[in-house]
Each structure stands twice: as structure tokens, then as C-alpha cells.
Amino acid sequence: MMRESVDLLLVEDNHDDAILIEEVFAEAGLMNVMLRVQDGEEALVYLRGEGPYKTARRPDLVLLDINLPKRDGFELLEAMRADPRLQALPVIILTSSDREEDIVHSYASGACSFLRKPITYSQFASTMQEFERYWTAVSRLPRQEH
């Protein structure tokens, strides 16, 4: 059974990658990038509903790059898993890294999946379409308190 729409927090500092992700998801209309933040520190403030995000809805899913300013993806993921309010929130790593130690560290820190960013535009778009289909039509997400 397909969900109506999945709200996604995109934690990505590469502007071009973020635009491509938003365009692919907008085309299908199944995944809504509710907010894009460019560093791990702002992402944690958003997820905890602090500061300017006190009334913000929590996302259904987090798409997280590893290489971020201020607080990298691993640090953010570890902070999320240590916070009882954020422990069950699914986090998918999307990175240009293909290092085995990054893959192992991601899963050991509580990531649900590890995706490597493809090099070409068409490969990237195809990967994002498959990602969207999986998380909206195949997988079940926990209900979030909004």
C-alpha cells in the first residue's frame, strides 16, 4: 500500500545535488522535501524542534550526507540515536564516499541504508527514483508525532 506522501529532511551541503534530488522527487510527487539544511548542527536543531524550528513538523525520513560542515553526518547520526525522541527516525546515508569503513560506520551508527551518489546525472536521477519508490511503496515507516 502506497503512502500518500513522505516528508523528507534533506541534509546536504552540495547545492547541485540538492536541486537534483528535489526535482526528481517533485516529478513523482511521492516524496516531499520539507526542508533542506546544509550542516549537521542545523539538522539537529530542526529535528529537536529547537530555536526557529519549535513548531516544525518532524520528517518521516532523513536523507543524510556524510561530509557536512559544523557536525558531519556520523556525528549527527550518533546524536540522533542517543536521543530517545529521534532513535526510531529512519536515516539513509547518501554520499560520494565508497569507502568500506564509511559503510560499516554508517550501519554501526544506526543508518537504515547506505547509498553512493552516482557520477552521472542520469544515474543519479535513476537512483533517486528507485530510492523514492522503495521508501514510499515498499517500506513501512514509523508514524511520526507531527
Coordinates of C-alpha atoms in Angstrom, one line a residue:
M1 CA 0.0 0.0 0.0
M2 CA 1.5 3.3 -1.1
R3 CA 1.6 6.2 1.4
E4 CA 0.1 9.5 0.3
S5 CA 3.4 11.3 0.7
V6 CA 6.7 11.0 2.7
D7 CA 8.1 14.1 4.3
L8 CA 11.9 14.2 4.0
L9 CA 14.6 16.2 5.7
L10 CA 17.4 16.6 3.3
V11 CA 20.8 17.2 5.0
E12 CA 23.0 18.1 2.0
D13 CA 25.6 20.8 1.6
N14 CA 26.1 20.3 -2.2
H15 CA 23.6 22.7 -3.8
D16 CA 23.6 20.9 -7.2
D17 CA 22.9 17.5 -5.6
A18 CA 20.1 19.0 -3.5
I19 CA 18.4 20.6 -6.5
L20 CA 18.6 17.3 -8.5
I21 CA 17.1 15.4 -5.5
E22 CA 14.3 17.9 -5.1
E23 CA 13.5 17.9 -8.9
V24 CA 13.3 14.1 -9.1
F25 CA 11.0 13.9 -6.0
A26 CA 8.8 16.7 -7.3
E27 CA 8.3 14.9 -10.6
A28 CA 6.8 11.8 -8.9
G29 CA 5.1 13.7 -6.1
L30 CA 5.6 10.9 -3.6
M31 CA 8.3 12.4 -1.5
N32 CA 8.2 15.9 -0.2
V33 CA 11.5 17.6 0.7
M34 CA 10.1 19.6 3.6
L35 CA 13.3 21.3 4.3
R36 CA 16.9 21.2 3.3
V37 CA 19.7 22.1 5.8
Q38 CA 23.3 22.4 4.9
D39 CA 25.0 21.2 8.0
G40 CA 24.6 18.7 10.8
E41 CA 24.2 21.3 13.5
E42 CA 21.2 22.9 11.9
A43 CA 19.7 19.4 11.2
L44 CA 19.9 18.5 14.9
V45 CA 18.3 21.8 15.9
Y46 CA 15.5 21.2 13.4
L47 CA 14.9 17.6 14.5
R48 CA 14.8 18.5 18.1
G49 CA 12.3 21.3 17.4
E50 CA 14.6 24.0 18.9
G51 CA 15.2 27.7 18.1
P52 CA 13.4 28.7 14.9
Y53 CA 12.1 25.2 14.4
K54 CA 9.9 25.0 17.6
T55 CA 6.7 24.4 15.6
A56 CA 8.2 22.5 12.7
R57 CA 6.9 19.0 11.9
R58 CA 9.2 16.1 12.2
P59 CA 10.1 14.4 8.9
D60 CA 9.2 10.8 8.2
L61 CA 12.7 10.2 6.8
V62 CA 16.2 11.8 6.9
L63 CA 18.4 11.7 3.8
L64 CA 21.9 12.5 5.1
D65 CA 25.3 13.3 3.5
I66 CA 28.4 12.3 5.5
N67 CA 30.7 15.2 4.6
L68 CA 29.0 18.2 6.2
P69 CA 30.2 21.4 7.8
K70 CA 29.9 22.0 11.6
R71 CA 28.8 18.5 12.5
D72 CA 29.4 15.7 10.0
G73 CA 26.8 13.0 9.1
F74 CA 28.3 10.5 11.5
E75 CA 28.2 12.9 14.4
L76 CA 24.6 13.8 13.6
L77 CA 23.5 10.2 13.3
E78 CA 25.1 9.3 16.6
A79 CA 23.4 12.3 18.3
M80 CA 20.1 11.2 16.8
R81 CA 20.5 7.6 18.0
A82 CA 21.3 8.9 21.5
D83 CA 18.1 11.0 21.7
P84 CA 15.1 8.9 22.6
R85 CA 12.8 11.1 20.5
L86 CA 14.8 10.6 17.4
Q87 CA 16.0 7.0 17.7
A88 CA 13.4 5.4 15.5
L89 CA 13.6 8.1 12.8
P90 CA 14.9 6.3 9.6
V91 CA 18.2 7.8 8.3
I92 CA 19.6 7.0 4.9
I93 CA 23.2 7.9 4.1
L94 CA 23.7 9.4 0.6
T95 CA 27.3 10.2 0.0
S96 CA 30.0 10.3 -2.7
S97 CA 32.2 8.0 -0.4
D98 CA 32.6 4.4 -1.4
R99 CA 35.0 3.6 1.5
E100 CA 34.3 0.4 3.3
E101 CA 34.9 2.0 6.6
D102 CA 32.3 4.6 5.9
I103 CA 29.7 1.9 5.0
V104 CA 30.5 0.0 8.2
H105 CA 30.5 3.2 10.4
S106 CA 27.1 4.2 8.9
Y107 CA 25.4 1.0 9.7
A108 CA 27.1 0.7 13.1
S109 CA 25.8 4.2 13.9
G110 CA 22.2 3.3 13.1
A111 CA 21.7 4.1 9.4
C112 CA 19.0 2.2 7.6
S113 CA 20.7 2.3 4.3
F114 CA 23.9 3.5 2.5
L115 CA 23.6 4.9 -1.0
R116 CA 26.6 6.1 -3.0
K117 CA 25.9 9.1 -5.2
P118 CA 26.3 8.1 -8.8
I119 CA 28.6 10.1 -11.0
T120 CA 26.3 10.9 -14.0
Y121 CA 23.1 12.9 -13.9
S122 CA 21.0 10.0 -15.4
Q123 CA 22.4 7.5 -12.9
F124 CA 21.8 10.0 -10.0
A125 CA 18.2 10.6 -11.2
S126 CA 17.6 6.8 -11.6
T127 CA 19.0 6.1 -8.1
M128 CA 16.8 8.8 -6.5
Q129 CA 13.7 7.4 -8.3
E130 CA 14.4 3.9 -7.0
F131 CA 15.0 5.3 -3.5
E132 CA 11.7 7.2 -3.7
R133 CA 9.8 4.1 -4.9
Y134 CA 11.3 1.9 -2.1
W135 CA 10.5 4.3 0.7
T136 CA 7.0 5.2 -0.5
A137 CA 5.7 1.9 -1.9
V138 CA 7.7 -0.9 -0.4
S139 CA 9.0 0.0 3.0
R140 CA 6.8 0.9 6.0
L141 CA 7.8 4.0 8.0
P142 CA 7.0 4.6 11.7
R143 CA 4.3 7.1 12.3
Q144 CA 5.8 10.4 13.5
E145 CA 4.4 12.7 16.0
H146 CA 3.7 15.9 14.0

